[in-house]
Tab-separated table of C-alpha atoms and ligand atoms in Angstrom:
chain	number	residue	atom	x	y	z
S	176	MET	CA	69.636	-40.475	39.151
S	177	THR	CA	66.692	-42.598	39.649
S	178	ILE	CA	65.452	-41.242	42.941
S	179	SER	CA	62.126	-43.864	44.526
S	180	VAL	CA	59.627	-42.408	46.761
S	181	PHE	CA	61.091	-44.078	49.820
S	182	GLU	CA	63.979	-41.993	50.247
S	183	LEU	CA	62.151	-39.279	49.299
S	184	PHE	CA	59.910	-40.545	52.188
S	185	SER	CA	61.804	-42.974	54.238
S	186	VAL	CA	60.746	-43.675	58.121
S	187	GLY	CA	64.913	-42.442	60.297
S	188	ILE	CA	64.797	-40.326	63.529
S	189	GLY	CA	65.165	-37.103	64.810
S	190	PRO	CA	65.860	-34.225	64.738
S	191	SER	CA	67.624	-33.626	61.454
S	192	SER	CA	67.256	-36.195	58.591
S	193	SER	CA	70.982	-34.763	56.854
S	194	HIS	CA	72.186	-33.856	60.683
S	195	THR	CA	71.501	-37.252	62.370
S	196	VAL	CA	69.621	-38.726	59.573
S	197	GLY	CA	73.054	-38.567	57.194
S	198	PRO	CA	75.113	-39.145	59.645
S	199	MET	CA	74.118	-42.033	61.183
S	200	ARG	CA	73.900	-43.593	56.972
S	201	ALA	CA	77.263	-41.822	56.205
S	202	GLY	CA	79.346	-44.621	59.750
S	203	ALA	CA	76.802	-47.670	58.983
S	204	ASP	CA	78.076	-47.660	55.225
S	205	PHE	CA	81.734	-46.784	57.026
S	206	ALA	CA	81.368	-49.951	59.551
S	207	ASP	CA	80.381	-52.044	56.275
S	208	GLU	CA	84.175	-51.163	54.851
S	209	LEU	CA	85.753	-51.860	57.277
S	210	ARG	CA	84.035	-54.980	57.328
S	211	GLU	CA	85.117	-55.924	53.618
S	212	LEU	CA	88.439	-55.670	54.977
S	213	PRO	CA	91.402	-58.697	55.981
S	214	SER	CA	92.472	-56.779	58.941
S	215	THR	CA	90.691	-55.277	61.835
S	216	VAL	CA	89.723	-52.119	63.001
S	217	ARG	CA	92.297	-50.275	65.853
S	218	ALA	CA	91.362	-46.777	66.113
S	219	VAL	CA	88.725	-44.529	63.914
S	220	THR	CA	89.023	-40.722	63.638
S	221	VAL	CA	85.970	-39.113	62.564
S	222	ASP	CA	86.652	-35.101	61.096
S	223	LEU	CA	83.121	-33.370	60.183
S	224	TYR	CA	82.836	-30.621	57.930
S	225	GLY	CA	81.320	-26.938	57.457
S	226	SER	CA	77.901	-27.357	58.672
S	227	LEU	CA	77.806	-30.419	60.149
S	228	ALA	CA	80.132	-28.503	63.001
S	229	ALA	CA	78.899	-25.747	62.944
S	230	THR	CA	75.657	-27.143	64.299
S	231	GLY	CA	76.343	-31.082	64.612
S	232	ARG	CA	75.785	-30.360	68.674
S	233	GLY	CA	72.450	-28.986	68.703
S	234	HIS	CA	71.134	-31.953	65.418
S	235	GLY	CA	72.756	-34.872	67.926
S	236	THR	CA	75.175	-35.553	64.722
S	237	PHE	CA	77.515	-36.806	67.623
S	238	ALA	CA	75.540	-39.854	68.451
S	239	ALA	CA	73.710	-40.207	64.800
S	240	VAL	CA	77.730	-40.882	63.965
S	241	LEU	CA	79.501	-42.810	66.631
S	242	LEU	CA	75.824	-45.248	66.585
S	243	GLY	CA	75.904	-45.963	63.047
S	244	LEU	CA	79.957	-46.695	63.388
S	245	GLU	CA	78.873	-49.343	65.433
S	246	GLY	CA	76.358	-49.852	63.035
S	247	ASN	CA	72.828	-49.478	63.429
S	248	ARG	CA	70.603	-47.194	60.472
S	249	PRO	CA	68.448	-45.143	60.899
S	250	GLU	CA	65.856	-46.333	59.639
S	251	THR	CA	65.596	-49.419	62.468
S	252	VAL	CA	67.409	-48.130	65.841
S	253	ASP	CA	65.435	-47.610	68.543
S	254	PRO	CA	65.091	-44.100	69.071
S	255	ASP	CA	64.666	-44.384	72.394
S	256	ASP	CA	68.340	-46.269	72.264
S	257	VAL	CA	70.081	-44.003	70.831
S	258	GLU	CA	70.241	-41.281	73.719
S	259	LYS	CA	71.167	-44.451	76.126
S	260	ARG	CA	73.765	-45.735	74.013
S	261	GLY	CA	74.794	-42.188	73.436
S	262	ALA	CA	75.681	-42.040	77.146
S	263	GLU	CA	77.230	-44.546	77.308
S	264	ILE	CA	79.340	-44.397	75.249
S	265	GLU	CA	80.659	-40.866	76.811
S	266	VAL	CA	81.313	-42.875	79.328
S	267	THR	CA	83.434	-45.251	78.262
S	268	ARG	CA	84.978	-43.665	75.612
S	269	THR	CA	85.398	-46.942	73.339
S	270	VAL	CA	82.480	-47.547	69.718
S	271	TYR	CA	82.406	-51.179	68.909
S	272	VAL	CA	82.970	-50.801	65.452
S	273	GLY	CA	80.732	-52.870	63.262
S	274	GLY	CA	78.974	-54.247	66.152
S	275	ARG	CA	82.255	-56.277	66.661
S	276	ASP	CA	86.037	-54.444	67.236
S	277	GLU	CA	86.625	-52.596	70.825
S	278	VAL	CA	88.549	-48.699	69.854
S	279	PRO	CA	88.557	-45.693	71.949
S	280	LEU	CA	86.725	-42.900	70.631
S	281	CYS	CA	83.898	-40.328	72.218
S	282	ALA	CA	81.841	-36.720	70.981
S	283	GLU	CA	84.780	-36.128	72.529
S	284	GLN	CA	86.858	-36.955	70.021
S	285	ILE	CA	85.483	-35.969	67.573
S	286	VAL	CA	87.228	-33.420	65.687
S	287	LEU	CA	84.790	-30.427	64.240
S	288	HIS	CA	85.992	-28.382	61.456
S	289	PRO	CA	83.212	-24.920	61.094
S	290	LEU	CA	85.236	-22.844	58.198
S	291	THR	CA	86.559	-25.316	56.328
S	292	VAL	CA	83.249	-26.560	53.461
S	293	LEU	CA	84.661	-29.720	51.529
S	294	PRO	CA	84.754	-29.322	47.494
S	295	ARG	CA	80.982	-30.758	47.237
S	296	HIS	CA	78.771	-30.117	50.139
S	297	THR	CA	78.910	-28.561	52.837
S	298	ASN	CA	78.069	-31.697	55.510
S	299	GLY	CA	81.794	-33.312	55.331
S	300	ILE	CA	82.720	-36.256	57.041
S	301	ARG	CA	85.978	-37.606	56.344
S	302	PHE	CA	86.348	-41.041	58.489
S	303	ARG	CA	89.482	-43.006	59.003
S	304	ALA	CA	90.734	-46.381	60.570
S	305	GLU	CA	93.979	-46.805	61.685
S	306	LEU	CA	93.549	-51.697	61.101
S	307	ALA	CA	95.622	-53.882	62.792
S	308	ASP	CA	97.457	-55.244	59.625
S	309	GLY	CA	99.381	-51.601	60.416
S	310	THR	CA	97.207	-50.172	57.097
S	311	THR	CA	94.538	-47.121	56.986
S	312	HIS	CA	91.759	-46.950	55.266
S	313	GLU	CA	89.501	-43.848	54.751
S	314	ALA	CA	85.932	-41.887	53.484
S	315	VAL	CA	84.483	-39.087	52.830
S	316	TYR	CA	81.137	-38.623	52.892
S	317	TYR	CA	78.940	-35.773	52.465
S	318	SER	CA	75.284	-36.008	54.194
S	319	VAL	CA	73.872	-33.949	50.982
S	320	GLY	CA	69.948	-34.056	53.033
S	321	GLY	CA	67.276	-35.208	53.315
S	322	GLY	CA	69.002	-38.431	54.884
S	323	PHE	CA	70.325	-38.854	51.644
S	324	VAL	CA	74.321	-39.875	51.801
S	325	GLU	CA	77.042	-39.863	48.873
S	326	ARG	CA	80.367	-41.297	49.353
S	327	GLU	CA	84.014	-38.841	47.557
S	328	SER	CA	85.002	-41.710	44.751
S	329	GLY	CA	85.069	-41.855	41.002
S	330	ALA	CA	81.970	-44.873	41.013
S	331	ASP	CA	79.803	-43.841	43.345
S	332	THR	CA	79.666	-40.087	42.981
S	333	VAL	CA	76.132	-39.730	42.040
S	334	ASP	CA	75.337	-35.943	38.980
S	335	PRO	CA	71.918	-35.368	40.245
S	336	LEU	CA	71.285	-33.852	36.724
S	337	ALA	CA	71.919	-37.452	35.365
S	338	GLY	CA	68.862	-39.124	33.413
S	339	SER	CA	67.613	-42.101	35.074
S	340	PRO	CA	67.365	-45.044	33.284
S	341	GLY	CA	65.003	-48.586	34.225
S	342	VAL	CA	62.181	-46.027	34.807
S	343	PRO	CA	59.298	-45.619	31.957
S	344	HIS	CA	58.555	-41.923	32.183
S	345	ASP	CA	61.635	-40.288	33.560
S	346	PHE	CA	61.853	-36.104	34.340
S	347	ASP	CA	64.381	-34.204	35.725
S	348	THR	CA	61.655	-30.899	34.972
S	349	ALA	CA	58.166	-29.563	35.031
S	350	ALA	CA	57.784	-29.171	32.035
S	351	GLY	CA	58.551	-32.542	31.134
S	352	LEU	CA	56.685	-34.056	33.402
S	353	LEU	CA	53.309	-32.054	32.381
S	354	GLU	CA	54.371	-33.263	28.219
S	355	THR	CA	54.801	-36.274	30.031
S	356	CYS	CA	51.080	-35.780	31.320
S	357	GLU	CA	49.565	-34.424	28.467
S	358	ARG	CA	50.678	-37.637	25.949
S	359	THR	CA	50.190	-40.623	27.747
S	360	GLY	CA	47.327	-39.401	29.012
S	361	ARG	CA	47.980	-39.842	32.734
S	362	THR	CA	48.487	-38.132	35.998
S	363	VAL	CA	51.362	-36.908	38.369
S	364	PRO	CA	51.133	-40.055	40.405
S	365	GLN	CA	49.625	-42.877	37.765
S	366	LEU	CA	53.088	-42.143	36.008
S	367	MET	CA	55.414	-41.696	39.939
S	368	LEU	CA	53.426	-45.239	40.710
S	369	ALA	CA	54.935	-46.674	37.087
S	370	ASN	CA	57.852	-45.393	38.071
S	371	GLU	CA	57.759	-47.055	41.086
S	372	ILE	CA	56.856	-50.124	39.823
S	373	ALA	CA	59.596	-50.435	37.404
S	374	LEU	CA	61.985	-49.807	40.741
S	375	HIS	CA	60.321	-52.539	42.282
S	376	GLY	CA	60.608	-55.190	39.193
S	377	GLY	CA	57.824	-54.418	38.202
S	378	PRO	CA	55.571	-54.476	35.463
S	379	SER	CA	54.317	-57.037	37.863
S	380	GLU	CA	50.551	-57.386	39.749
S	381	VAL	CA	53.763	-58.305	42.538
S	382	ALA	CA	55.137	-55.606	42.667
S	383	GLU	CA	52.112	-52.295	42.477
S	384	ARG	CA	50.911	-54.276	45.893
S	385	GLU	CA	53.998	-53.951	46.319
S	386	VAL	CA	54.727	-50.503	46.050
S	387	ARG	CA	50.953	-49.538	47.914
S	388	ALA	CA	52.141	-51.482	50.690
S	389	GLY	CA	54.738	-49.377	51.196
S	390	LEU	CA	53.222	-46.240	50.725
S	391	LEU	CA	49.828	-47.621	53.255
S	392	HIS	CA	52.696	-48.328	56.063
S	393	ILE	CA	55.113	-44.354	55.122
S	394	TRP	CA	51.672	-42.763	56.624
S	395	GLU	CA	51.028	-45.536	59.166
S	396	VAL	CA	53.696	-44.241	60.365
S	397	MET	CA	53.585	-39.915	59.624
S	398	GLU	CA	50.530	-41.516	61.417
S	399	ALA	CA	51.459	-42.898	65.089
S	400	CYS	CA	54.440	-39.708	64.999
S	401	ILE	CA	50.831	-37.182	64.854
S	402	GLU	CA	49.706	-39.100	67.369
S	403	ARG	CA	52.594	-39.878	69.703
S	404	GLY	CA	52.981	-35.684	68.890
S	405	PHE	CA	49.681	-35.053	70.957
S	406	ARG	CA	49.878	-36.681	73.993
S	407	ALA	CA	53.489	-36.170	74.888
S	408	GLU	CA	54.030	-33.810	76.795
S	409	GLY	CA	57.335	-32.139	78.627
S	410	MET	CA	59.986	-29.660	77.080
S	411	LEU	CA	62.274	-30.570	74.420
S	412	PRO	CA	65.748	-31.209	74.865
S	413	GLY	CA	68.089	-29.294	73.938
S	414	GLY	CA	68.225	-26.896	77.543
S	415	LEU	CA	66.826	-23.883	75.232
S	416	GLY	CA	63.543	-24.665	77.426
S	417	VAL	CA	60.539	-24.490	74.947
S	418	LYS	CA	57.546	-26.756	75.772
S	419	ARG	CA	55.541	-28.784	74.256
S	420	ARG	CA	51.730	-27.172	72.660
S	421	ALA	CA	50.867	-29.700	70.371
S	422	PRO	CA	49.530	-31.584	73.673
S	423	GLY	CA	47.869	-28.799	75.226
S	424	LEU	CA	46.530	-26.791	71.505
S	425	TYR	CA	44.873	-31.065	71.384
S	426	ARG	CA	43.239	-30.981	74.124
S	427	ARG	CA	41.667	-28.451	73.647
S	428	LEU	CA	40.634	-28.809	70.751
S	429	VAL	CA	39.176	-32.458	71.141
S	430	ASP	CA	36.903	-30.686	73.048
S	431	SER	CA	35.997	-27.733	71.538
S	432	ASP	CA	33.007	-28.060	69.173
S	433	GLY	CA	33.064	-25.622	66.302
S	434	ALA	CA	37.015	-26.065	66.194
S	435	ASP	CA	38.840	-24.574	62.919
S	436	ALA	CA	40.467	-26.178	60.143
S	437	MET	CA	43.003	-24.632	60.829
S	438	ASP	CA	44.062	-25.359	64.108
S	439	TRP	CA	44.215	-29.172	62.471
S	440	LEU	CA	46.633	-28.395	60.122
S	441	ASN	CA	48.302	-26.197	62.950
S	442	VAL	CA	48.554	-28.840	65.297
S	443	ALA	CA	49.639	-31.678	62.926
S	444	ALA	CA	52.604	-29.585	61.542
S	445	MET	CA	53.518	-28.700	65.560
S	446	ALA	CA	52.989	-32.926	66.741
S	447	VAL	CA	55.745	-34.009	63.902
S	448	ASN	CA	57.926	-30.883	64.901
S	449	GLU	CA	58.021	-31.629	68.149
S	450	GLU	CA	58.552	-35.727	68.404
S	451	ASN	CA	61.299	-35.067	65.366
S	452	ALA	CA	62.731	-32.061	68.191
S	453	CYS	CA	62.455	-35.445	71.137
S	454	GLY	CA	64.897	-38.426	68.482
S	455	GLY	CA	61.152	-39.711	67.322
S	456	ARG	CA	60.434	-42.391	64.446
S	457	ILE	CA	60.433	-39.752	61.247
S	458	VAL	CA	59.495	-39.859	57.981
S	459	THR	CA	61.475	-37.918	55.804
S	460	ALA	CA	59.241	-35.071	54.090
S	461	PRO	CA	61.590	-34.246	52.291
S	462	THR	CA	63.342	-33.190	55.313
S	463	ASN	CA	63.194	-34.210	59.045
S	464	GLY	CA	63.293	-30.818	59.818
S	465	ALA	CA	59.891	-29.180	57.978
S	466	ALA	CA	58.797	-33.011	57.991
S	467	GLY	CA	55.639	-32.160	59.749
S	468	ILE	CA	54.111	-30.298	56.790
S	469	VAL	CA	53.201	-33.385	54.543
S	470	PRO	CA	52.046	-34.698	57.166
S	471	ALA	CA	50.602	-32.681	58.515
S	472	VAL	CA	48.376	-31.623	55.047
S	473	LEU	CA	47.026	-35.302	54.502
S	474	TYR	CA	46.164	-35.314	57.251
S	475	TYR	CA	43.579	-32.212	57.568
S	476	ALA	CA	42.253	-33.481	54.534
S	477	LEU	CA	41.384	-37.149	55.064
S	478	LYS	CA	39.711	-35.500	58.704
S	479	PHE	CA	37.800	-32.149	56.400
S	480	ARG	CA	36.628	-33.882	53.269
S	481	SER	CA	34.788	-37.044	53.471
S	482	SER	CA	35.044	-37.223	49.982
S	483	LEU	CA	38.842	-38.272	50.158
S	484	ALA	CA	38.883	-39.778	53.691
S	485	ALA	CA	36.173	-42.277	51.854
S	486	ARG	CA	38.364	-43.383	49.283
S	487	ARG	CA	41.003	-43.381	52.539
S	488	GLU	CA	43.807	-45.569	50.552
S	489	GLN	CA	43.849	-44.703	47.091
S	490	VAL	CA	44.165	-40.519	48.071
S	491	VAL	CA	47.806	-41.993	50.896
S	492	CYS	CA	49.429	-43.315	47.416
S	493	ASP	CA	48.376	-40.830	45.158
S	494	TYR	CA	49.289	-37.885	47.418
S	495	LEU	CA	52.507	-39.355	48.034
S	496	LEU	CA	53.212	-40.025	44.625
S	497	THR	CA	52.410	-36.966	43.749
S	498	ALA	CA	54.369	-35.348	46.324
S	499	ALA	CA	57.560	-37.295	45.796
S	500	ALA	CA	57.544	-36.048	42.166
S	501	ILE	CA	57.588	-32.287	42.834
S	502	ALA	CA	60.149	-33.676	44.840
S	503	VAL	CA	62.045	-35.556	43.020
S	504	LEU	CA	61.941	-31.649	40.584
S	505	TYR	CA	63.703	-30.130	43.532
S	506	LYS	CA	65.986	-32.715	44.396
S	507	ARG	CA	67.281	-32.352	41.250
S	508	ARG	CA	67.508	-29.562	39.819
S	509	ALA	CA	67.625	-27.944	43.677
S	510	SER	CA	68.340	-28.855	46.069
S	511	ILE	CA	66.443	-30.433	49.284
S	512	SER	CA	69.427	-28.763	52.205
S	513	GLY	CA	69.182	-26.087	54.576
S	514	ALA	CA	72.653	-26.619	54.881
S	515	GLU	CA	73.133	-25.738	50.823
S	516	VAL	CA	70.495	-23.547	50.178
S	517	GLY	CA	68.932	-22.767	53.929
S	518	CYS	CA	65.155	-23.026	54.530
S	519	GLN	CA	63.969	-23.045	50.942
S	520	GLY	CA	64.385	-26.192	50.524
S	521	GLU	CA	63.908	-27.492	53.917
S	522	VAL	CA	60.122	-26.346	54.119
S	523	GLY	CA	59.419	-24.677	50.297
S	524	SER	CA	59.926	-27.260	48.839
S	525	ALA	CA	57.773	-29.378	50.992
S	526	CYS	CA	55.765	-26.423	51.113
S	527	SER	CA	55.978	-27.156	47.040
S	528	MET	CA	55.514	-31.218	47.716
S	529	ALA	CA	52.020	-30.570	49.723
S	530	ALA	CA	50.641	-28.129	47.874
S	531	GLY	CA	50.690	-29.607	44.186
S	532	ALA	CA	49.631	-33.245	46.487
S	533	LEU	CA	47.206	-31.885	47.915
S	534	ALA	CA	45.641	-30.291	44.746
S	535	GLN	CA	46.174	-33.725	42.670
S	536	VAL	CA	43.843	-35.162	45.391
S	537	MET	CA	41.445	-32.610	45.459
S	538	GLY	CA	40.730	-33.417	42.003
S	539	ALA	CA	43.263	-31.047	39.871
S	540	THR	CA	44.831	-31.212	35.865
S	541	ALA	CA	48.373	-32.031	36.318
S	542	ALA	CA	49.097	-28.186	35.337
S	543	GLN	CA	46.952	-27.140	38.300
S	544	VAL	CA	49.307	-28.961	40.334
S	545	GLU	CA	52.067	-27.822	39.113
S	546	ASN	CA	50.539	-23.981	39.627
S	547	ALA	CA	49.880	-25.364	42.889
S	548	ALA	CA	52.971	-26.401	43.599
S	549	GLU	CA	54.777	-23.580	42.565
S	550	ILE	CA	52.643	-20.928	44.596
S	551	GLY	CA	53.696	-22.922	47.474
S	552	ILE	CA	57.491	-22.206	47.116
S	553	GLU	CA	57.272	-18.824	45.353
S	554	HIS	CA	56.106	-17.658	48.218
S	555	ASN	CA	58.749	-19.905	50.884
S	556	LEU	CA	61.798	-17.983	48.196
S	557	GLY	CA	64.587	-16.617	50.292
S	558	LEU	CA	63.694	-18.136	53.808
S	559	THR	CA	66.821	-18.999	55.501
S	560	CYS	CA	68.389	-21.209	58.324
S	561	ASP	CA	68.735	-19.826	61.555
S	562	PRO	CA	68.178	-22.563	64.270
S	563	ILE	CA	68.384	-21.267	67.742
S	564	GLY	CA	71.443	-23.268	69.302
S	565	GLY	CA	71.955	-25.474	66.270
S	566	LEU	CA	68.166	-27.092	67.350
S	567	VAL	CA	65.232	-27.902	65.273
S	568	GLN	CA	62.897	-25.725	66.984
S	569	ILE	CA	62.659	-22.529	66.617
S	570	PRO	CA	62.030	-21.449	64.043
S	571	CYS	CA	61.543	-24.953	62.834
S	572	ILE	CA	58.220	-26.362	64.583
S	573	GLU	CA	55.754	-23.069	64.118
S	574	ARG	CA	57.449	-22.429	60.124
S	575	ASN	CA	55.757	-25.881	60.197
S	576	ALA	CA	52.539	-24.907	61.626
S	577	ILE	CA	52.703	-21.744	58.840
S	578	ALA	CA	53.639	-23.871	55.604
S	579	SER	CA	51.266	-25.945	56.266
S	580	VAL	CA	48.601	-23.044	56.310
S	581	LYS	CA	49.751	-21.786	53.154
S	582	ALA	CA	50.214	-24.877	51.217
S	583	VAL	CA	46.481	-25.396	51.529
S	584	ASN	CA	45.262	-22.296	50.097
S	585	ALA	CA	48.644	-22.609	47.507
S	586	ALA	CA	46.203	-25.656	46.379
S	587	ARG	CA	42.934	-23.561	46.794
S	588	ILE	CA	44.260	-20.852	45.060
S	589	ALA	CA	45.168	-23.241	41.683
S	590	LEU	CA	41.753	-25.178	42.104
S	591	HIS	CA	39.745	-22.695	41.400
S	592	GLY	CA	41.864	-21.603	38.600
S	593	ASP	CA	42.590	-23.134	34.882
S	594	GLY	CA	46.467	-23.892	35.730
S	595	THR	CA	47.537	-21.435	33.257
S	596	HIS	CA	50.121	-19.069	35.501
S	597	ARG	CA	53.043	-16.512	35.196
S	598	VAL	CA	56.215	-17.601	36.483
S	599	SER	CA	56.054	-21.987	35.326
S	600	LEU	CA	57.232	-24.189	38.698
S	601	ASP	CA	60.724	-24.154	37.161
S	602	GLN	CA	61.736	-20.552	37.094
S	603	ALA	CA	59.910	-20.932	40.672
S	604	ILE	CA	62.821	-24.271	41.544
S	605	GLU	CA	65.743	-22.110	39.667
S	606	THR	CA	64.828	-19.948	41.400
S	607	MET	CA	65.076	-20.988	45.004
S	608	ARG	CA	68.347	-22.846	43.398
S	609	GLN	CA	70.064	-19.105	42.634
S	610	THR	CA	68.661	-17.183	45.480
S	611	GLY	CA	70.172	-20.072	48.146
S	612	ALA	CA	73.502	-19.961	46.004
S	613	ASP	CA	74.031	-16.153	46.803
S	614	MET	CA	72.445	-16.288	50.043
S	615	LEU	CA	75.513	-16.062	52.633
S	616	SER	CA	76.030	-19.946	54.895
S	617	LYS	CA	76.080	-17.353	58.325
S	618	TYR	CA	71.987	-18.255	56.697
S	619	LYS	CA	72.688	-21.455	55.867
S	620	GLU	CA	72.320	-24.162	58.822
S	621	THR	CA	75.881	-22.803	60.860
S	622	SER	CA	73.058	-20.744	63.883
S	623	LEU	CA	75.801	-17.848	63.048
S	624	GLY	CA	73.413	-15.060	61.574
S	625	GLY	CA	69.669	-15.133	61.791
S	626	LEU	CA	67.794	-15.900	65.375
S	627	ALA	CA	70.433	-18.211	65.865
S	628	VAL	CA	72.163	-15.088	67.469
S	629	ASN	CA	70.017	-12.232	68.172
S	630	VAL	CA	68.063	-14.178	70.686
S	631	PRO	CA	70.297	-15.036	73.736
S	632	GLU	CA	70.179	-19.054	73.520
S	633	CYS	CA	68.792	-19.164	78.371
O	277	SF4	S1	65.373	-23.158	60.158
O	277	SF4	FE1	64.345	-24.701	58.716
O	277	SF4	S2	66.174	-25.579	57.595
O	277	SF4	FE2	66.580	-24.833	59.554
O	277	SF4	S3	67.130	-26.241	60.532
O	277	SF4	FE3	64.593	-25.391	60.543
O	277	SF4	S4	63.287	-25.952	59.541
O	277	SF4	FE4	65.627	-27.278	59.227
């Protein structure tokens, strides 16, 4: 499977890539399928399984699916319209499938199966449509983390370990990536750039320009999210009573002379995750719940390292390409889905991505990048997913701040070494996969264990 950097960093909406972005994409894909059929749609049923059913309410899954069925997509939908249109549907109890066929459906009618896990993944969605000509059309989708969706059916089934013809430097292990760097004399971002250019129809100057412009746009959206989070006061939605803290901290940092770099890391990460919790415009990195870490570390690097700020565009591209190369390894060899392997797959992967990417732009060798990424995941192994009330707020927001600091430290440790180290990134990723497989499902985005059951919601 070829994974593009623009799939790993995709523009969407909060609060969850697997529970909001993925379900909206699945709904829109199903609506596209229906549009191809010769008959109009009379009725649609939606069944949610596993983690989507258990925590879908707090993650905005129901409105996401319904708006997806109406043809909305996370990359273009206006975040402000989601809540408004979701509320309208609950009053009228009808949706316009594909923006065309009016059918009776609302959140209350979505059938939940929290204790049933479909064979392929815990985030399952089954759509069934009755058509005016008396036939039916059915499809099962899986939201597999990071906003990626897979449809259950032979041709569309994707094997995450399959090879990637069509790119010049395919790799699915860190060892393979290092070997290719060694053999070609290229850096990690140079290899990723060549792959991405090929995916854009290159090699050509036009394709390279497109890729670079796309990466800079991703950073623009990330930076705008940080800036919005610095200024948006108030309470987070969902009834947990959590106040947005980034604006207060931001004001104190601006007013004080000797603000510590660590405070800026914290505030940038929290700003993104508070925006995410409010359903704002977010870039998956590699998921929404963990979306604060990659931008916060880049924000820190550009703010506190003048040598990096002076080469801003190159640094942004190299940073995002390196982070994406590391994310590919997690996606292929383990998982970036909290519902599949716990928070180690979300915040752990993001910490590893940011650590390796920061090391890269600070001049690391490929071996040091791999070392930084390994340190970034090693100390997140075993991290469970237990969001209180099924909301992406506690522990998620602070956890992004903590992991951002950890990522910077991981890069610093790696840069003080020569790249040789005892535990390889491949071994750490495999450990993460095995730990996730052994983790009880109550710790995998079901809100049935951990903080979610030990802290009263109100
Ligand atoms: S605890 Fe981690 S994996 Fe779970 S929702 Fe929060 S950020 Fe995502």
